[in-house]
Amino acid sequence: MKKFRIFLSLKKEEEWINSIQEEGYRLVSVSSVVPIYTFEKLASKETFIPYVRLDFREKSMGKVKYEDYVTLFSDSGWKLIKGSRFGGAQYFQQEYPDVTRDIFSDTDSQESVKKRYVKYGYTYGTLFLLYFFIFFSSNSWNLDKILNFKSWYFTQGLWEMEGMWFWKAFIFETPFVLLRVLPLFFFLFLGIYYLLRSLINDDSTVITK
């Protein structure tokens, strides 16, 4: 079973994953490109339902250091489902029923996860909005151009053409239009998303059960 979800809160994401698992599923993978979660159905209701915990790293780690990091969790009974030594969310799944559901030793560790998550969002949110304004300025965009999609096309007389002549010219230019326009909206979306995520989690509670 595959599910698509976008979250602004690490805590909400963790709670949602575990709510799906409680219905008799196990998380098996999380896509790195788009937020698609893959679950497999357990054999029976009596089967052990593992718990999932999320850690977050805002900085990259060397290969050996990351292996030590994963091994530390593994020795405590937590299997890495998805993660990267280059940072981001790290998804750990409980391997045995007698393993404690808390992967953080104290409140300070829990607070550190939230702080890393918030810092990461502010950093990348600011960076993507900076890219947006650079791209916006370098291509002579203005609000009227963004709202009027006809101005995205440069073919003279395109909107006065009719029939096949119109469709041929329209289809021919559209890929070039997308190359000019999509990066603008992509940077804007990611900038707003990361900043909004950080603003929400600045006031959220500590990830705990």
mmCIF file of C-alpha atoms in Angstrom:
data_model
loop_
_atom_site.group_PDB
_atom_site.id
_atom_site.type_symbol
_atom_site.label_atom_id
_atom_site.label_comp_id
_atom_site.label_asym_id
_atom_site.label_seq_id
_atom_site.Cartn_x
_atom_site.Cartn_y
_atom_site.Cartn_z
ATOM 1 C CA MET A 1 0.000 0.000 0.000
ATOM 2 C CA LYS A 2 1.375 3.400 -0.993
ATOM 3 C CA LYS A 3 0.280 6.728 0.468
ATOM 4 C CA PHE A 4 1.226 10.289 -0.457
ATOM 5 C CA ARG A 5 1.431 12.862 2.333
ATOM 6 C CA ILE A 6 3.110 16.233 2.904
ATOM 7 C CA PHE A 7 3.796 17.213 6.514
ATOM 8 C CA LEU A 8 4.760 20.478 8.153
ATOM 9 C CA SER A 9 5.455 18.799 11.486
ATOM 10 C CA LEU A 10 7.860 15.976 12.290
ATOM 11 C CA LYS A 11 5.638 14.998 15.206
ATOM 12 C CA LYS A 12 2.512 14.813 13.024
ATOM 13 C CA GLU A 13 4.375 12.728 10.449
ATOM 14 C CA GLU A 14 5.501 10.278 13.110
ATOM 15 C CA GLU A 15 1.990 10.040 14.588
ATOM 16 C CA TRP A 16 0.448 9.439 11.164
ATOM 17 C CA ILE A 17 2.897 6.645 10.294
ATOM 18 C CA ASN A 18 2.172 4.876 13.568
ATOM 19 C CA SER A 19 -1.588 5.290 13.137
ATOM 20 C CA ILE A 20 -1.342 3.458 9.793
ATOM 21 C CA GLN A 21 0.784 0.740 11.359
ATOM 22 C CA GLU A 22 -1.754 0.258 14.145
ATOM 23 C CA GLU A 23 -4.256 -0.758 11.461
ATOM 24 C CA GLY A 24 -2.108 -3.812 10.758
ATOM 25 C CA TYR A 25 0.606 -2.481 8.453
ATOM 26 C CA ARG A 26 4.364 -2.033 8.602
ATOM 27 C CA LEU A 27 6.288 0.841 7.032
ATOM 28 C CA VAL A 28 8.812 -0.585 4.568
ATOM 29 C CA SER A 29 10.090 2.463 2.668
ATOM 30 C CA VAL A 30 9.842 6.233 2.184
ATOM 31 C CA SER A 31 10.619 7.786 -1.190
ATOM 32 C CA SER A 32 13.505 10.248 -1.342
ATOM 33 C CA VAL A 33 12.072 12.221 -4.275
ATOM 34 C CA VAL A 34 8.400 12.687 -3.365
ATOM 35 C CA PRO A 35 6.735 11.990 0.016
ATOM 36 C CA ILE A 36 5.336 8.542 -0.798
ATOM 37 C CA TYR A 37 5.170 6.031 2.044
ATOM 38 C CA THR A 38 5.037 2.300 1.317
ATOM 39 C CA PHE A 39 3.403 -0.040 3.834
ATOM 40 C CA GLU A 40 2.995 -3.810 3.782
ATOM 41 C CA LYS A 41 0.110 -5.617 5.456
ATOM 42 C CA LEU A 42 1.023 -7.820 8.404
ATOM 43 C CA ALA A 43 0.181 -11.517 8.310
ATOM 44 C CA SER A 44 -2.317 -11.302 11.183
ATOM 45 C CA LYS A 45 -3.495 -9.041 13.977
ATOM 46 C CA GLU A 46 -1.405 -11.085 16.410
ATOM 47 C CA THR A 47 1.775 -10.155 14.549
ATOM 48 C CA PHE A 48 4.012 -7.701 16.383
ATOM 49 C CA ILE A 49 3.252 -4.151 15.205
ATOM 50 C CA PRO A 50 6.495 -2.141 15.321
ATOM 51 C CA TYR A 51 6.684 1.500 16.303
ATOM 52 C CA VAL A 52 8.394 4.159 14.184
ATOM 53 C CA ARG A 53 10.419 7.032 15.561
ATOM 54 C CA LEU A 54 11.917 9.947 13.623
ATOM 55 C CA ASP A 55 15.218 11.649 14.262
ATOM 56 C CA PHE A 56 16.395 14.675 12.286
ATOM 57 C CA ARG A 57 19.888 15.745 11.264
ATOM 58 C CA GLU A 58 20.411 19.191 9.754
ATOM 59 C CA LYS A 59 24.056 18.559 8.857
ATOM 60 C CA SER A 60 25.754 15.887 6.785
ATOM 61 C CA MET A 61 27.946 13.231 8.388
ATOM 62 C CA GLY A 62 30.953 11.350 7.091
ATOM 63 C CA LYS A 63 30.374 7.778 5.959
ATOM 64 C CA VAL A 64 31.992 6.189 9.016
ATOM 65 C CA LYS A 65 30.286 8.564 11.443
ATOM 66 C CA TYR A 66 26.897 7.855 9.868
ATOM 67 C CA GLU A 67 27.491 4.102 10.050
ATOM 68 C CA ASP A 68 28.297 4.496 13.752
ATOM 69 C CA TYR A 69 25.128 6.564 14.184
ATOM 70 C CA VAL A 70 22.962 3.872 12.557
ATOM 71 C CA THR A 71 24.735 1.106 14.499
ATOM 72 C CA LEU A 72 24.020 2.909 17.769
ATOM 73 C CA PHE A 73 20.294 2.706 17.050
ATOM 74 C CA SER A 74 20.567 -0.838 15.727
ATOM 75 C CA ASP A 75 22.230 -2.009 18.942
ATOM 76 C CA SER A 76 19.272 -0.545 20.835
ATOM 77 C CA GLY A 77 16.757 -2.473 18.719
ATOM 78 C CA TRP A 78 15.919 0.128 16.072
ATOM 79 C CA LYS A 79 16.245 -0.563 12.337
ATOM 80 C CA LEU A 80 16.829 2.264 9.854
ATOM 81 C CA ILE A 81 14.004 2.317 7.293
ATOM 82 C CA LYS A 82 15.073 5.429 5.446
ATOM 83 C CA GLY A 83 17.731 8.040 6.040
ATOM 84 C CA SER A 84 20.761 9.755 4.600
ATOM 85 C CA ARG A 85 24.151 10.766 5.900
ATOM 86 C CA PHE A 86 23.594 14.080 4.112
ATOM 87 C CA GLY A 87 20.902 15.085 6.597
ATOM 88 C CA GLY A 88 17.135 15.217 6.821
ATOM 89 C CA ALA A 89 14.650 12.915 8.541
ATOM 90 C CA GLN A 90 15.892 9.516 9.721
ATOM 91 C CA TYR A 91 13.174 6.849 10.006
ATOM 92 C CA PHE A 92 13.800 4.156 12.615
ATOM 93 C CA GLN A 93 11.529 1.173 13.246
ATOM 94 C CA GLN A 94 11.264 -0.905 16.404
ATOM 95 C CA GLU A 95 12.617 -4.417 15.746
ATOM 96 C CA TYR A 96 11.344 -6.291 18.816
ATOM 97 C CA PRO A 97 8.297 -5.861 21.091
ATOM 98 C CA ASP A 98 10.432 -5.566 24.239
ATOM 99 C CA VAL A 99 12.341 -2.551 22.862
ATOM 100 C CA THR A 100 11.347 0.714 24.517
ATOM 101 C CA ARG A 101 9.409 3.061 22.236
ATOM 102 C CA ASP A 102 11.502 6.066 23.200
ATOM 103 C CA ILE A 103 14.718 6.561 21.215
ATOM 104 C CA PHE A 104 15.657 9.719 23.121
ATOM 105 C CA SER A 105 17.337 9.403 26.492
ATOM 106 C CA ASP A 106 16.127 12.710 27.937
ATOM 107 C CA THR A 107 14.130 15.878 27.282
ATOM 108 C CA ASP A 108 17.206 17.744 26.036
ATOM 109 C CA SER A 109 17.679 15.158 23.272
ATOM 110 C CA GLN A 110 14.044 15.549 22.260
ATOM 111 C CA GLU A 111 14.387 19.328 22.188
ATOM 112 C CA SER A 112 17.515 19.022 20.050
ATOM 113 C CA VAL A 113 15.545 17.155 17.367
ATOM 114 C CA LYS A 114 13.023 19.977 17.150
ATOM 115 C CA LYS A 115 15.740 22.636 17.078
ATOM 116 C CA ARG A 116 17.582 20.870 14.250
ATOM 117 C CA TYR A 117 14.318 20.517 12.318
ATOM 118 C CA VAL A 118 13.487 24.214 12.756
ATOM 119 C CA LYS A 119 17.015 25.406 11.922
ATOM 120 C CA TYR A 120 17.076 23.277 8.765
ATOM 121 C CA GLY A 121 13.756 24.763 7.635
ATOM 122 C CA TYR A 122 14.803 28.369 8.213
ATOM 123 C CA THR A 123 18.099 27.822 6.390
ATOM 124 C CA TYR A 124 16.642 26.177 3.300
ATOM 125 C CA GLY A 125 13.509 28.332 3.294
ATOM 126 C CA THR A 126 15.634 31.480 3.176
ATOM 127 C CA LEU A 127 17.925 29.952 0.552
ATOM 128 C CA PHE A 128 15.093 28.960 -1.791
ATOM 129 C CA LEU A 129 13.389 32.352 -1.464
ATOM 130 C CA LEU A 130 16.721 33.987 -2.278
ATOM 131 C CA TYR A 131 16.930 31.824 -5.418
ATOM 132 C CA PHE A 132 13.370 32.863 -6.242
ATOM 133 C CA PHE A 133 14.147 36.591 -6.052
ATOM 134 C CA ILE A 134 17.373 36.176 -8.045
ATOM 135 C CA PHE A 135 15.530 34.235 -10.741
ATOM 136 C CA PHE A 136 12.628 36.709 -10.585
ATOM 137 C CA SER A 137 14.930 39.708 -11.094
ATOM 138 C CA SER A 138 17.210 38.194 -13.732
ATOM 139 C CA ASN A 139 14.293 37.270 -16.000
ATOM 140 C CA SER A 140 12.485 40.627 -15.762
ATOM 141 C CA TRP A 141 9.426 39.113 -14.121
ATOM 142 C CA ASN A 142 6.734 41.180 -12.453
ATOM 143 C CA LEU A 143 3.434 40.347 -10.767
ATOM 144 C CA ASP A 144 1.400 41.043 -13.915
ATOM 145 C CA LYS A 145 3.533 38.628 -15.940
ATOM 146 C CA ILE A 146 3.231 35.888 -13.330
ATOM 147 C CA LEU A 147 -0.563 36.187 -13.153
ATOM 148 C CA ASN A 148 -1.038 36.483 -16.925
ATOM 149 C CA PHE A 149 0.053 33.148 -18.399
ATOM 150 C CA LYS A 150 -0.335 34.500 -21.955
ATOM 151 C CA SER A 151 2.667 36.743 -21.328
ATOM 152 C CA TRP A 152 4.783 33.630 -20.738
ATOM 153 C CA TYR A 153 4.702 32.944 -24.494
ATOM 154 C CA PHE A 154 6.936 34.976 -26.813
ATOM 155 C CA THR A 155 5.616 33.857 -30.216
ATOM 156 C CA GLN A 156 4.281 36.968 -31.937
ATOM 157 C CA GLY A 157 0.566 36.824 -32.706
ATOM 158 C CA LEU A 158 0.153 33.450 -30.978
ATOM 159 C CA TRP A 159 -3.151 34.347 -29.338
ATOM 160 C CA GLU A 160 -4.593 35.639 -32.610
ATOM 161 C CA MET A 161 -3.830 32.383 -34.428
ATOM 162 C CA GLU A 162 -6.567 29.831 -35.020
ATOM 163 C CA GLY A 163 -6.908 26.119 -35.644
ATOM 164 C CA MET A 164 -3.863 23.962 -36.313
ATOM 165 C CA TRP A 165 -1.531 26.944 -36.647
ATOM 166 C CA PHE A 166 -2.317 27.929 -33.066
ATOM 167 C CA TRP A 167 -1.901 24.425 -31.641
ATOM 168 C CA LYS A 168 1.366 23.805 -33.481
ATOM 169 C CA ALA A 169 2.872 27.074 -32.230
ATOM 170 C CA PHE A 170 1.444 26.595 -28.727
ATOM 171 C CA ILE A 171 2.700 23.022 -28.324
ATOM 172 C CA PHE A 172 6.103 23.892 -29.788
ATOM 173 C CA GLU A 173 6.743 26.762 -27.352
ATOM 174 C CA THR A 174 5.212 25.227 -24.208
ATOM 175 C CA PRO A 175 8.313 23.171 -23.203
ATOM 176 C CA PHE A 176 10.441 26.326 -23.348
ATOM 177 C CA VAL A 177 7.845 28.202 -21.294
ATOM 178 C CA LEU A 178 7.926 25.492 -18.635
ATOM 179 C CA LEU A 179 11.720 25.690 -18.465
ATOM 180 C CA ARG A 180 11.440 29.427 -17.767
ATOM 181 C CA VAL A 181 8.473 29.347 -15.398
ATOM 182 C CA LEU A 182 8.698 26.126 -13.371
ATOM 183 C CA PRO A 183 11.968 27.005 -11.569
ATOM 184 C CA LEU A 184 10.362 30.250 -10.405
ATOM 185 C CA PHE A 185 7.364 28.499 -8.832
ATOM 186 C CA PHE A 186 9.537 25.626 -7.596
ATOM 187 C CA PHE A 187 11.804 27.962 -5.601
ATOM 188 C CA LEU A 188 8.808 29.929 -4.300
ATOM 189 C CA PHE A 189 6.957 26.791 -3.176
ATOM 190 C CA LEU A 190 9.966 25.270 -1.412
ATOM 191 C CA GLY A 191 10.873 28.565 0.244
ATOM 192 C CA ILE A 192 7.375 29.018 1.670
ATOM 193 C CA TYR A 193 7.137 25.329 2.623
ATOM 194 C CA TYR A 194 10.382 25.254 4.618
ATOM 195 C CA LEU A 195 9.749 28.586 6.354
ATOM 196 C CA LEU A 196 6.176 27.625 7.221
ATOM 197 C CA ARG A 197 7.397 24.285 8.549
ATOM 198 C CA SER A 198 9.870 26.012 10.850
ATOM 199 C CA LEU A 199 7.367 28.610 12.054
ATOM 200 C CA ILE A 200 4.895 25.874 12.972
ATOM 201 C CA ASN A 201 7.468 23.762 14.790
ATOM 202 C CA ASP A 202 8.964 26.674 16.684
ATOM 203 C CA ASP A 203 5.813 26.609 18.802
ATOM 204 C CA SER A 204 5.093 22.862 18.665
ATOM 205 C CA THR A 205 5.533 20.474 21.552
ATOM 206 C CA VAL A 206 8.464 18.114 21.981
ATOM 207 C CA ILE A 207 8.274 14.852 20.028
ATOM 208 C CA THR A 208 7.302 12.389 22.720
ATOM 209 C CA LYS A 209 4.735 9.715 23.437
#
